[in-house]
Structures are given as structure tokens and as C-alpha cells.
Short mmCIF file of C-alpha atoms in Angstrom, two decimals:
data_model
loop_
_atom_site.label_atom_id
_atom_site.label_comp_id
_atom_site.label_asym_id
_atom_site.label_seq_id
_atom_site.Cartn_x
_atom_site.Cartn_y
_atom_site.Cartn_z
CA MET K 1 108.45 70.81 76.43
CA ALA K 2 108.84 72.11 79.65
CA ASP K 3 108.33 76.09 80.00
CA PRO K 4 111.69 77.73 79.90
CA SER K 5 110.06 80.98 81.86
CA PRO K 6 110.91 81.11 85.65
CA LEU K 7 107.88 83.06 86.82
CA PRO K 8 105.32 80.89 88.08
CA PRO K 9 102.24 80.28 86.08
CA GLU K 10 100.27 82.54 85.15
CA PRO K 11 96.98 82.78 87.73
CA ARG K 12 93.76 83.20 86.63
CA PRO K 13 92.69 86.03 85.11
CA THR K 14 89.81 87.58 86.85
CA GLU K 15 88.16 90.73 85.95
CA GLY K 16 91.77 92.65 84.46
CA LYS K 17 93.86 92.56 82.08
CA PRO K 18 95.41 89.37 82.00
CA HIS K 19 99.29 90.54 81.62
CA ASP K 20 98.71 92.97 85.06
CA GLU K 21 98.04 89.52 87.03
CA HIS K 22 101.17 88.27 84.70
CA ASP K 23 102.75 91.24 85.82
CA LEU K 24 101.98 90.84 89.30
CA ALA K 25 103.00 87.34 89.44
CA SER K 26 106.69 89.03 88.49
CA PHE K 27 106.68 89.69 92.04
CA GLY K 28 105.92 85.97 93.47
CA TYR K 29 102.50 87.08 94.67
CA VAL K 30 99.01 85.91 92.58
CA GLN K 31 96.12 87.47 91.60
CA THR K 32 93.32 87.04 94.64
CA LEU K 33 91.88 90.58 94.15
CA GLY K 34 89.15 91.58 92.04
CA ARG K 35 90.87 93.94 89.29
CA SER K 36 88.63 96.26 88.04
CA LEU K 37 89.07 99.76 89.29
CA GLY K 38 89.93 102.25 86.87
CA GLY K 39 91.60 106.11 86.48
CA PHE K 40 89.07 108.22 88.08
CA SER K 41 88.71 105.09 90.79
CA SER K 42 92.08 105.47 91.30
CA PHE K 43 91.83 109.39 91.54
CA ALA K 44 89.18 109.44 93.83
CA ALA K 45 90.36 107.73 96.34
CA GLY K 46 93.66 109.15 97.64
CA PHE K 47 90.94 112.83 96.94
CA ALA K 48 88.72 111.59 99.30
CA TYR K 49 91.54 110.92 102.21
CA ILE K 50 92.25 114.43 101.59
CA SER K 51 89.14 115.50 102.01
CA ILE K 52 89.15 119.41 101.82
CA LEU K 53 85.85 119.74 102.98
CA THR K 54 86.35 117.42 105.52
CA GLY K 55 90.29 118.71 106.20
CA LEU K 56 89.24 123.15 106.17
CA PHE K 57 86.39 123.02 108.25
CA GLN K 58 87.82 120.87 110.59
CA MET K 59 91.44 122.51 110.54
CA PHE K 60 90.55 126.18 109.37
CA PRO K 61 89.81 127.68 112.75
CA LEU K 62 93.87 126.22 113.79
CA GLY K 63 95.55 128.11 111.21
CA TYR K 64 93.76 131.38 111.71
CA ARG K 65 94.39 131.12 115.69
CA GLY K 66 98.21 131.04 114.63
CA ALA K 67 98.39 133.49 112.02
CA GLY K 68 94.86 135.60 111.01
CA PRO K 69 94.82 135.60 107.51
CA ALA K 70 98.37 134.76 107.01
CA PHE K 71 98.10 131.15 107.81
CA PHE K 72 96.95 131.02 103.54
CA LEU K 73 100.54 131.56 102.97
CA THR K 74 101.64 128.16 104.36
CA TRP K 75 99.73 126.41 101.76
CA PRO K 76 101.02 126.21 98.37
CA VAL K 77 104.22 125.95 100.60
CA VAL K 78 102.67 121.98 102.31
CA VAL K 79 101.30 121.58 98.45
CA LEU K 80 104.57 121.84 96.77
CA GLY K 81 106.61 120.26 99.58
CA GLN K 82 103.47 117.22 99.71
CA MET K 83 104.33 116.84 96.26
CA SER K 84 107.81 116.40 96.26
CA VAL K 85 106.77 113.72 98.57
CA ALA K 86 103.95 112.72 95.57
CA LEU K 87 106.42 112.66 92.76
CA CYS K 88 108.33 110.36 94.86
CA PHE K 89 105.57 108.05 95.39
CA ALA K 90 104.20 108.52 92.09
CA GLU K 91 107.99 106.65 90.13
CA LEU K 92 108.00 104.04 93.19
CA SER K 93 104.24 103.58 92.04
CA ALA K 94 105.06 101.92 88.79
CA HIS K 95 107.73 99.98 89.76
CA TYR K 96 106.56 98.33 92.23
CA PRO K 97 102.53 98.31 91.72
CA LEU K 98 101.44 96.19 95.24
CA CYS K 99 98.22 96.17 97.56
CA GLY K 100 100.25 98.07 100.39
CA SER K 101 101.84 101.10 98.93
CA VAL K 102 104.09 102.64 101.73
CA TYR K 103 105.46 98.85 103.28
CA GLN K 104 105.59 97.46 99.93
CA TRP K 105 108.00 100.39 98.59
CA ALA K 106 109.75 100.81 101.99
CA LYS K 107 110.58 97.57 101.56
CA LYS K 108 111.99 97.39 98.38
CA VAL K 109 114.44 99.93 97.88
CA GLY K 110 114.93 99.79 101.65
CA SER K 111 114.67 96.49 103.70
CA PRO K 112 112.38 93.69 104.98
CA ALA K 113 112.88 96.10 108.48
CA LEU K 114 111.84 99.58 107.24
CA GLY K 115 109.04 97.82 105.10
CA TRP K 116 108.18 96.20 108.79
CA MET K 117 108.02 99.80 110.30
CA ALA K 118 106.89 102.50 107.22
CA GLY K 119 103.59 99.82 106.97
CA TRP K 120 103.34 99.80 110.68
CA ILE K 121 103.44 103.08 111.52
CA SER K 122 101.64 104.36 108.70
CA LEU K 123 99.01 101.35 110.26
CA ALA K 124 98.58 102.59 113.30
CA GLY K 125 98.11 106.34 111.89
CA SER K 126 95.66 104.98 109.56
CA ILE K 127 93.62 103.88 112.31
CA VAL K 128 93.71 106.46 114.75
CA ALA K 129 92.86 108.61 112.06
CA LEU K 130 89.75 107.23 111.24
CA GLY K 131 88.56 107.50 114.41
CA ALA K 132 89.38 110.77 113.71
CA VAL K 133 87.82 111.47 110.55
CA ALA K 134 84.85 109.34 110.95
CA MET K 135 84.02 112.07 114.97
CA ALA K 136 84.05 115.11 112.12
CA LEU K 137 80.41 114.16 111.89
CA GLN K 138 79.54 115.93 115.43
CA PHE K 139 80.29 119.44 113.39
CA ALA K 140 77.26 118.74 110.37
CA LEU K 141 74.70 116.06 111.01
CA PRO K 142 73.12 117.73 114.67
CA SER K 143 73.41 121.27 112.96
CA ILE K 144 72.23 119.75 109.50
CA SER K 145 69.25 118.49 111.29
CA PRO K 146 68.79 118.29 115.66
CA VAL K 147 67.65 114.38 114.68
CA PHE K 148 71.11 113.70 114.39
CA GLN K 149 71.75 115.13 118.51
CA LEU K 150 71.43 111.38 120.11
CA VAL K 151 73.00 111.95 123.38
CA GLY K 152 71.69 115.08 125.25
CA ASP K 153 71.97 118.75 123.95
CA ALA K 154 74.20 119.76 120.72
CA SER K 155 75.19 123.28 122.75
CA ASN K 156 76.54 120.72 126.02
CA PRO K 157 80.38 120.32 125.30
CA ASP K 158 79.92 116.58 127.19
CA ASP K 159 76.69 115.40 125.05
CA SER K 160 78.64 116.58 121.85
CA ALA K 161 81.68 114.88 123.27
CA LYS K 162 79.92 111.28 123.49
CA ASN K 163 77.44 111.81 120.48
CA ALA K 164 80.52 112.75 118.16
CA VAL K 165 81.75 109.35 119.16
CA ILE K 166 78.19 107.69 119.08
CA LEU K 167 77.84 109.34 115.35
CA ALA K 168 81.57 107.91 114.26
CA CYS K 169 81.25 104.08 115.81
CA LEU K 170 77.96 103.83 112.82
CA LEU K 171 79.23 105.32 110.19
CA ILE K 172 82.87 103.71 110.86
CA ALA K 173 80.31 99.94 111.01
CA LEU K 174 78.99 101.61 107.66
CA THR K 175 82.52 101.91 106.13
CA THR K 176 83.12 98.71 106.65
CA ILE K 177 80.32 97.25 105.19
CA LEU K 178 81.26 98.59 102.51
CA ASN K 179 85.32 97.78 102.60
CA ALA K 180 84.26 93.63 102.89
CA ARG K 181 81.77 94.32 99.68
CA ALA K 182 83.76 94.24 97.06
CA VAL K 183 85.89 96.28 95.38
CA THR K 184 83.33 97.61 93.10
CA LEU K 185 80.83 98.00 95.15
CA LEU K 186 83.38 100.41 97.43
CA ALA K 187 84.40 102.27 94.33
CA ARG K 188 80.30 103.17 93.49
CA PHE K 189 80.10 105.24 96.52
CA ASN K 190 83.13 106.95 97.09
CA ASN K 191 83.83 107.71 93.34
CA LEU K 192 80.32 109.86 94.30
CA GLY K 193 81.44 111.06 96.79
CA VAL K 194 84.45 112.09 95.24
CA ILE K 195 82.18 113.79 92.56
CA ALA K 196 79.74 114.96 94.97
CA GLU K 197 83.10 117.19 96.59
CA LEU K 198 84.60 118.05 94.08
CA ILE K 199 81.32 120.02 92.25
CA GLY K 200 81.26 121.35 96.22
CA SER K 201 83.91 122.86 96.45
CA VAL K 202 83.86 124.46 92.59
CA LEU K 203 80.82 126.14 93.57
CA LEU K 204 81.81 127.31 96.76
CA VAL K 205 84.96 128.72 95.99
CA VAL K 206 82.54 130.97 93.31
CA LEU K 207 80.36 131.60 95.69
CA LEU K 208 82.57 133.21 98.36
CA PHE K 209 84.96 134.77 95.79
CA ALA K 210 81.26 136.38 94.11
CA LYS K 211 80.79 137.89 98.27
CA MET K 212 84.30 139.13 98.44
CA ARG K 213 84.84 142.35 100.71
CA HIS K 214 88.56 142.23 100.44
CA SER K 215 91.63 142.10 97.97
CA PRO K 216 93.64 139.37 97.71
CA SER K 217 96.47 142.00 99.90
CA ILE K 218 94.80 140.51 103.34
CA VAL K 219 96.59 137.92 103.03
CA PHE K 220 99.85 139.09 103.64
CA SER K 221 99.06 142.50 105.42
CA VAL K 222 96.19 141.97 108.06
CA LYS K 223 96.79 140.43 111.13
CA GLY K 224 94.56 137.79 113.14
CA SER K 225 92.12 137.91 116.07
CA SER K 226 95.58 136.29 118.25
CA GLY K 227 97.26 138.98 116.87
CA HIS K 228 100.12 137.03 114.99
CA SER K 229 101.12 138.48 112.13
CA PHE K 230 102.87 136.83 108.82
CA LEU K 231 106.14 137.25 110.06
CA ASN K 232 106.70 136.16 112.64
CA PRO K 233 108.48 133.30 112.00
CA SER K 234 106.95 130.72 115.44
CA ALA K 235 103.37 131.65 114.48
CA MET K 236 104.09 130.50 110.93
CA LEU K 237 104.78 127.35 111.29
CA ALA K 238 101.70 127.19 113.25
CA ALA K 239 99.28 128.02 111.31
CA GLY K 240 101.09 125.47 108.46
CA LEU K 241 99.13 122.96 110.95
CA THR K 242 95.81 123.32 109.04
CA ALA K 243 97.68 122.34 105.70
CA SER K 244 99.72 119.80 107.30
CA TYR K 245 96.81 117.77 108.80
CA VAL K 246 95.20 117.53 104.78
CA LEU K 247 96.99 117.20 102.64
CA TYR K 248 98.47 113.57 103.19
CA GLY K 249 96.65 110.08 102.30
CA PHE K 250 97.46 110.90 98.93
CA GLU K 251 99.47 107.57 98.32
CA THR K 252 96.09 105.41 98.89
CA ALA K 253 95.58 105.56 94.85
CA GLY K 254 98.98 103.41 95.47
CA SER K 255 97.94 101.42 97.51
CA LEU K 256 95.37 100.14 95.04
CA ALA K 257 97.39 98.88 92.83
CA GLU K 258 96.62 95.07 92.31
CA GLU K 259 92.63 95.68 91.57
CA THR K 260 93.21 98.52 89.32
CA THR K 261 93.72 97.38 85.72
CA ASN K 262 97.06 99.08 83.87
CA PRO K 263 98.01 99.84 87.68
CA ARG K 264 101.90 101.00 86.20
CA GLU K 265 100.89 103.43 84.03
CA LYS K 266 97.35 105.04 85.89
CA SER K 267 98.42 105.16 89.37
CA PRO K 268 101.00 107.61 88.68
CA ARG K 269 99.25 110.34 87.39
CA ALA K 270 95.85 109.65 90.22
CA ILE K 271 98.04 110.23 93.63
CA LEU K 272 99.28 113.35 91.83
CA HIS K 273 96.46 114.11 90.49
CA ALA K 274 95.25 113.57 94.20
CA LEU K 275 96.97 116.24 95.49
CA GLY K 276 97.57 118.65 92.76
CA SER K 277 93.20 119.04 93.18
CA ALA K 278 93.29 118.95 96.49
CA GLY K 279 95.82 121.45 96.82
CA LEU K 280 94.77 124.27 94.52
CA LEU K 281 90.87 123.52 94.94
CA GLY K 282 91.90 123.39 98.95
CA GLY K 283 93.70 127.22 98.78
CA LEU K 284 91.13 128.88 96.10
CA LEU K 285 89.12 127.70 98.90
CA ILE K 286 90.72 129.70 101.43
CA LEU K 287 91.73 133.11 99.63
CA ALA K 288 87.41 133.20 99.18
CA ALA K 289 86.70 132.25 102.00
CA LEU K 290 89.25 135.16 103.71
CA MET K 291 88.10 137.46 100.61
CA ALA K 292 84.96 136.55 101.57
CA ALA K 293 84.46 137.06 105.79
CA PRO K 294 82.77 139.99 107.02
CA ASP K 295 84.99 140.93 109.57
CA LEU K 296 89.22 139.81 110.51
CA PHE K 297 89.42 140.63 113.86
CA ASN K 298 86.01 138.35 114.59
CA PRO K 299 87.78 135.66 117.29
CA SER K 300 84.96 133.21 115.34
CA LEU K 301 87.12 133.04 113.65
CA GLY K 302 89.69 131.35 115.78
CA ARG K 303 87.22 129.66 117.30
CA PRO K 304 85.44 126.03 116.07
CA ASP K 305 81.78 126.70 116.51
CA GLY K 306 82.89 129.68 113.74
CA GLY K 307 85.80 128.87 111.03
CA LEU K 308 84.86 128.21 108.18
CA SER K 309 81.86 127.09 108.30
CA GLY K 310 80.54 130.41 110.34
CA ILE K 311 81.88 132.07 107.34
CA THR K 312 79.69 130.03 104.70
CA THR K 313 76.53 130.63 106.95
CA GLU K 314 77.55 134.65 108.06
CA VAL K 315 77.73 134.71 103.79
CA LEU K 316 75.57 132.43 101.73
CA GLY K 317 73.02 132.57 104.79
CA PRO K 318 71.72 129.77 106.77
CA VAL K 319 70.13 127.69 103.94
CA VAL K 320 72.81 127.77 101.23
CA GLY K 321 75.13 126.78 104.83
CA LYS K 322 72.70 124.52 105.21
CA PHE K 323 73.29 122.66 102.16
CA PHE K 324 76.97 122.63 101.71
CA LEU K 325 77.06 121.09 104.96
CA VAL K 326 75.55 117.62 103.96
CA ILE K 327 77.69 118.30 101.01
CA VAL K 328 80.82 117.49 103.69
CA ALA K 329 78.93 115.05 105.28
CA VAL K 330 79.20 112.92 102.64
CA ALA K 331 82.76 113.94 102.06
CA ILE K 332 83.25 113.23 105.39
CA GLY K 333 82.05 110.01 104.51
CA SER K 334 83.76 109.47 101.28
CA CYS K 335 86.62 110.65 103.60
CA ALA K 336 86.68 107.94 106.54
CA LEU K 337 85.58 105.35 103.59
CA ALA K 338 89.04 106.09 101.78
CA VAL K 339 90.93 106.30 105.34
CA GLN K 340 89.46 102.53 105.93
CA THR K 341 90.78 102.05 102.42
CA GLY K 342 94.42 102.43 102.26
CA ALA K 343 94.42 100.94 106.27
CA VAL K 344 92.65 97.68 104.48
CA ARG K 345 95.16 97.36 102.45
CA LEU K 346 98.17 98.06 104.03
CA VAL K 347 97.09 94.98 106.67
CA PHE K 348 96.88 92.46 103.50
CA GLY K 349 100.17 93.40 102.00
CA MET K 350 101.97 92.98 105.01
CA ALA K 351 99.53 89.60 106.56
CA ARG K 352 101.03 88.42 103.09
CA ASP K 353 104.05 88.30 103.91
CA GLY K 354 103.24 86.38 107.19
CA LEU K 355 103.86 89.64 109.32
CA LEU K 356 101.15 90.20 111.67
CA PRO K 357 98.25 87.67 113.70
CA GLY K 358 96.75 85.51 112.30
CA SER K 359 98.20 86.75 108.64
CA GLY K 360 96.61 82.45 107.59
CA ALA K 361 93.23 83.86 108.29
CA LEU K 362 93.36 88.36 107.31
CA THR K 363 94.55 86.98 103.74
CA LYS K 364 91.79 85.20 102.81
CA VAL K 365 89.50 86.58 99.70
CA GLY K 366 86.44 84.83 99.54
CA ALA K 367 83.99 85.72 96.33
CA SER K 368 84.07 89.02 96.72
CA LYS K 369 87.63 89.43 95.65
CA THR K 370 88.54 92.29 98.30
CA PRO K 371 90.11 91.46 101.86
CA THR K 372 87.00 90.80 104.65
CA GLY K 373 89.68 90.04 107.61
CA PRO K 374 91.46 93.08 107.56
CA ALA K 375 88.57 95.78 107.37
CA VAL K 376 86.41 94.17 109.46
CA VAL K 377 89.61 94.07 111.33
CA VAL K 378 89.97 97.79 111.17
CA GLY K 379 87.01 99.02 111.45
CA LEU K 380 86.94 97.06 114.95
CA LEU K 381 89.99 98.29 115.98
CA ALA K 382 88.73 101.97 115.52
CA ILE K 383 86.13 100.93 117.30
CA ALA K 384 86.84 100.34 120.39
CA ILE K 385 89.56 103.50 120.70
CA LEU K 386 86.55 104.90 119.92
CA LEU K 387 84.47 103.81 122.93
CA ALA K 388 88.00 103.60 124.87
CA ASN K 389 87.34 107.39 125.14
CA LEU K 390 83.35 107.70 125.57
CA ASN K 391 84.38 109.76 128.66
CA ASP K 392 87.22 112.07 127.55
CA PRO K 393 86.90 112.21 123.42
CA LYS K 394 89.81 114.49 123.57
CA VAL K 395 92.73 112.15 124.27
CA VAL K 396 90.86 110.89 120.24
CA GLU K 397 92.25 113.87 119.39
CA ALA K 398 95.21 114.48 120.35
CA VAL K 399 96.36 110.99 118.94
CA ALA K 400 94.70 112.24 116.35
CA SER K 401 96.76 114.60 115.97
CA VAL K 402 99.80 112.12 116.07
CA SER K 403 97.98 110.45 113.80
CA VAL K 404 99.19 112.54 111.20
CA VAL K 405 102.87 112.67 112.72
CA TRP K 406 103.04 109.09 112.13
CA ILE K 407 102.74 108.71 108.69
CA ASN K 408 104.19 111.64 107.37
CA LEU K 409 106.94 109.77 109.45
CA ALA K 410 105.86 106.78 107.31
CA TYR K 411 106.38 108.64 104.28
CA TRP K 412 110.53 109.38 105.19
CA LEU K 413 110.75 106.13 106.31
CA VAL K 414 109.96 105.60 102.50
CA THR K 415 111.48 108.93 100.50
CA ALA K 416 115.27 108.83 103.00
CA PRO K 417 116.32 104.93 101.90
CA LEU K 418 114.88 106.78 98.64
CA LEU K 419 117.75 108.54 97.84
CA PHE K 420 120.15 106.49 99.29
CA ARG K 421 119.41 104.11 96.31
CA ARG K 422 118.90 106.19 94.31
CA LEU K 423 122.45 107.92 95.15
CA GLN K 424 123.80 104.43 94.18
CA GLY K 425 121.96 104.74 91.05
CA TRP K 426 118.36 103.64 91.62
CA PRO K 427 116.37 102.85 88.77
CA ALA K 428 119.41 101.18 87.57
CA GLY K 429 118.92 97.60 86.99
CA VAL K 430 115.43 97.24 88.20
CA PRO K 431 113.90 95.29 85.65
CA PRO K 432 111.05 95.89 83.40
CA PRO K 433 107.42 94.78 83.36
CA SER K 434 106.49 91.54 82.94
CA ARG K 435 104.14 92.66 79.37
CA ALA K 436 102.82 90.73 76.66
CA GLU K 437 102.88 93.86 74.19
CA GLY K 438 106.19 94.93 75.01
CA ASP K 439 107.62 97.81 76.09
CA VAL K 440 106.14 99.98 78.43
CA ARG K 441 107.12 103.31 79.44
CA LEU K 442 107.50 104.08 82.71
CA PHE K 443 106.93 107.59 85.30
CA GLY K 444 110.18 108.60 85.95
CA LEU K 445 111.84 112.37 87.80
CA GLY K 446 114.61 112.13 85.02
CA ARG K 447 117.31 114.38 85.70
CA TRP K 448 115.02 115.93 88.27
CA ALA K 449 114.57 112.37 89.58
CA LEU K 450 118.44 113.77 92.72
CA PRO K 451 116.82 117.10 93.71
CA VAL K 452 112.85 116.59 93.90
CA ASN K 453 114.13 113.58 96.50
CA VAL K 454 116.80 115.77 98.00
CA VAL K 455 113.53 117.77 99.19
CA ALA K 456 111.15 115.22 100.02
CA ALA K 457 113.68 112.87 102.07
CA ILE K 458 114.00 117.12 103.69
CA TRP K 459 110.63 118.32 104.09
CA GLY K 460 109.62 115.31 105.70
CA LEU K 461 111.69 115.93 108.47
CA VAL K 462 110.05 119.02 108.89
CA ILE K 463 106.87 118.01 109.05
CA VAL K 464 107.47 115.52 111.54
CA ILE K 465 109.19 117.50 113.45
CA ASN K 466 106.75 120.90 113.12
CA THR K 467 103.31 118.50 113.60
CA GLY K 468 105.13 117.05 116.90
CA TRP K 469 106.30 119.87 117.79
CA PRO K 470 104.79 119.88 121.85
CA ARG K 471 102.04 122.86 121.28
CA ALA K 472 99.51 124.29 123.81
CA GLU K 473 97.18 125.00 121.46
CA VAL K 474 97.34 121.42 119.87
CA TYR K 475 98.35 119.45 122.98
CA GLY K 476 97.75 120.96 125.90
CA GLU K 477 99.06 122.05 128.70
CA GLN K 478 99.35 119.75 131.00
CA PHE K 479 102.70 116.77 131.29
CA PRO K 480 102.60 114.17 129.95
CA GLN K 481 99.45 115.27 127.15
CA LYS K 482 101.75 118.59 125.95
CA TYR K 483 104.41 115.76 125.27
CA ILE K 484 101.91 112.92 123.49
CA ALA K 485 103.10 113.41 120.18
CA PRO K 486 107.49 112.17 120.94
CA LEU K 487 106.56 109.92 123.52
CA ALA K 488 103.60 108.05 121.60
CA SER K 489 106.02 107.77 118.30
CA ALA K 490 108.99 105.90 120.19
CA GLY K 491 106.46 103.77 121.46
CA LEU K 492 105.51 103.37 119.02
CA LEU K 493 108.81 103.25 117.24
CA ILE K 494 109.85 100.86 120.17
CA LEU K 495 106.93 98.12 120.03
CA GLY K 496 107.41 98.13 116.02
CA ALA K 497 110.87 97.08 116.71
CA LEU K 498 110.61 94.35 119.31
CA TYR K 499 107.52 92.55 117.50
CA TYR K 500 109.71 92.34 114.20
CA TYR K 501 112.83 91.63 115.85
CA GLN K 502 111.15 88.98 118.39
CA MET K 503 109.95 86.67 114.94
CA LYS K 504 111.88 84.08 114.01
CA PRO K 505 114.07 85.09 111.41
CA GLY K 506 113.05 82.24 109.40
CA ARG K 507 109.46 83.44 109.49
CA ILE K 508 110.74 86.57 108.18
CA ASP K 509 112.61 85.38 105.14
CA SER K 510 109.92 82.63 104.34
CA ALA K 511 107.49 85.38 104.45
CA GLN K 512 109.88 87.04 100.87
CA PRO K 513 108.71 85.60 97.83
CA SER K 514 111.12 83.27 96.86
CA PRO K 515 114.02 84.44 93.92
CA ARG K 516 112.33 82.40 91.51
CA SER K 517 109.28 83.32 91.81
CA SER K 518 109.89 87.36 91.88
CA VAL K 519 113.28 88.77 89.91
CA HIS K 520 112.42 92.16 91.61
CA ASP K 521 113.13 90.78 94.96
CA ARG K 522 116.70 90.16 93.54
CA GLU K 523 117.64 94.12 94.48
CA THR K 524 120.27 94.78 97.00
CA PRO K 525 118.82 96.37 99.89
CA THR K 526 120.66 99.18 101.93
#
């Protein structure tokens, strides 16, 4: 007797449970990636991407220059704004547990064209961000030991810049190898790095609070070295860049859905826990550092050679300071690994739908059951960008700032169409997951869904405009570098649109799973 089910035959199980593979098949995709990750590994991917130690040791001076100690007040604002986005992503990850996160979600609640654009923008931002994160090793390794200064003298700005590129290329080569191997090996390294960062962050917060010299009221009453006070709106918007440059990438937990067991339940929690824990620890770390700083008017607090690393060394001593620099270096490695992991899954998800050049090669999965081709391509592109600017790494730093604009723009291309769909009744009409065990309770926002989504859509525009604003302290004084964010963003959007629409319509249509094999794709796009 013929099987009456409209679904394709259940794929051969990998390490995961059969119902996960059957659930994936209901979207029209066959399980080819190794499904073995648990809840902590999924959380670790999102937390490592955010990496508060990597971000705050780099970006503390930027916020301090903007508004002095009052820049702390911008941290909870950005946390809450990004949490509204994360809540929407958590709900989407429960309904669409697919590799590629923002690409898949924008396609499901918007249209294939919106999905392509969100994926294209996020991918470009992630590749640039990978190089920028890897360059952060220069802040840590030469300070730990001069043996890591491979070129010239660390005190020479030109030598230091070139050394940053070389160290970054070596790190990306290592993360590429790990991403090309089995996902279990990748997860093992990433989990160890996240555990070290969690322990190090908590320990640093405790030690700094133990040495505090000021009361928490300093965040309201003290001006910084720039002379700005917290009552200056322009200064506070500039100071908010620190949190904006750190608190993103949490959707990476959802990108690993096809490699996570029971992803409909684990991915939403992982996304929220990654942002929530990073937001809490990061806020405590900033407050502890400000309360422990010997001199809040010291100009070095607003310089790259001072900031959080300067406070740590001055308050806790050089030996303890070096210990934390080792943990920071480990955190940078985990962050680079997570950034590349997210980019690789974006490439795989988009190539599987036939939307990238060489899609056939990019979707081949060997014995390792991991996307080897995308890992190599992402790694080579990031290294190429770094080497092309070996003599002027400031270009990489400027474009890295633009990458934050791009990634948050990709987020908005998810939350805005989701709001439109929600006003039409979403998620009503979305077929339930295909599970042999029976009904599954999916993560949902209930009566808070609409207001949270409204906040997320508005917040997305606010953070894109604020991070892309032509500030001289971020992008420089010269034209066109000062306006690189709007110019590069416009160029990226135009290139993405031209590429998408020059493809034959039949090719795009055929890239989508057929109605017979994907009941979820029968939703009407906006």
C-alpha cells in the first residue's frame, strides 16, 4: 500500500533523533549535516559571537570618549532593544529551525527576495566582522609576551597594524580548519572557550568590585575626559556605540538548528540565554571597572592603550592583568570561531536554495557531516580582505564598523516583515511540527507578541541609523571615508539586488522547496 503522507521519505538518521530529520524533511530539506549538538553548544555559539570580553576590551574607550562614566547608562538601553529582536528571533527559530537563521526567517515571513537580501547583507557583514575580531588578538597577545610581535616593534603603530593582520590571518586559518572538521570538534573547542570566558568574566567582575573606590552614583554625576555629561543626547548616542558593537550575533544559536537535537525547544532558549547572560555580565563588568578606576578623569580611559585593559592592569596588578589577557585571547579565538560558524551556515543555507555561485559545490557534505566548502570560502574571503589592506588596516577597522550596520540591517529585514505578517494573523496557519510523539509546545510571546515586535522593528531602524551616522571619531574626517557607512550600505544593497534579479526567474523559483515536500512554504509571502 502506498504511503499516503505528502512528505518525502524520511532521510537516513544521523546522530540526532529520527523525528528531527523528519521535521526537517517537512521543509523540503534532507538531513545531511551532523545533528549532535545539545543546548549548551547552541548557547555557546551565540554567547561566543557576542563575546563581551572581546568587545568590551576593544570598545570601552569609544563609549568613554562619548560620555565618560555615564556611557554605562546606554548599555541597558541597548540590551533591552536587542532583547526585543532576540525575542522575535526566538519565536522564529521555534517555527523555522533551519540552517541560515536570518536568511530563512526573512524568506518565510517575507519573500524569497527579502530572504536573499537579508542573507546577503548578513553574510557580507559576518565576513568583514571575522577579520575585525581576529585582529583584536593584537590587543592581547603582544602584551602577554613579545614573542607574539612577529613584525617589528609593538610600540610602532605601523608595525603593530601589520602584526595585527598577520595574527588575524593565522587565527582565521585555524578557525577554518576547525569549521571544516566535524561539528562536534568545533563545538568542543567553542564550549571550552565559552566556559573560560564565563569564569573569567565573573572572576574579573568580583575582583574589580572588591577594589571599588567609587559609588554606583558616578554613572550619573561624573563627566568624562571628553567633558561630556550624560545629559548631552548627542554624547549618549555616540556612547551607545560600545554596546551596539558588542551585543549582536545572538542569532548564531538559531543558525545551528539543523545540527542541534530538538532545535524547536533548544534554539529559542539558546538565543535568549546568550544575549541575556552577555548583557548581564557586560553591564556588571562596565560598572565594576568604573567603580574601581583610580582616576575617572584619566585621558587614557578613552584611548585604545588604556580603557578596560588599563583599569584591569592598574587595579589588579600586571601579573593578574596578564592572566586576564590570556582569557581575553581565548575569548577572541572563540568569538572568531563563532562568527565564522554563523557565516558558514548562511552560505550553506543560501547555496542549498541555489542562490550562490557554485551552489552545488558549496552544499557538498562529506564524511565530517559539516559544510567544508563554505568554511574554506568564508575563511579565504576574510583573509583576502585583511591582506589587501595589509599596509592600511585602518580601512579594515572602518569597514568593520560598517559590518555592524549591515548585520543590524539584516535583522530589521526580519523583524519588519514579521510585524507585517503578525498584523495579518501570524503564526495562525503555520503548520505544526511533524513529530511522531504528538503535539509540541513552541516558544511564543502570547499577548506581548505585537508590542515586542513593534519595539523590535523601531529599534532596528534606530540602531542602524546610530551606528551608521558619519561620526568623525568612528569613521574619520575625510570624504568619502566619513560617509562610508551609508555609501557602502547603498552599494551592498544595489549589488545584492542586481545579482538577485539578473538570475533567471525559473532558477530562483526552482531553488525553493516544492509544495509537495514543504507544507511550510505554502504560506503566502508578503
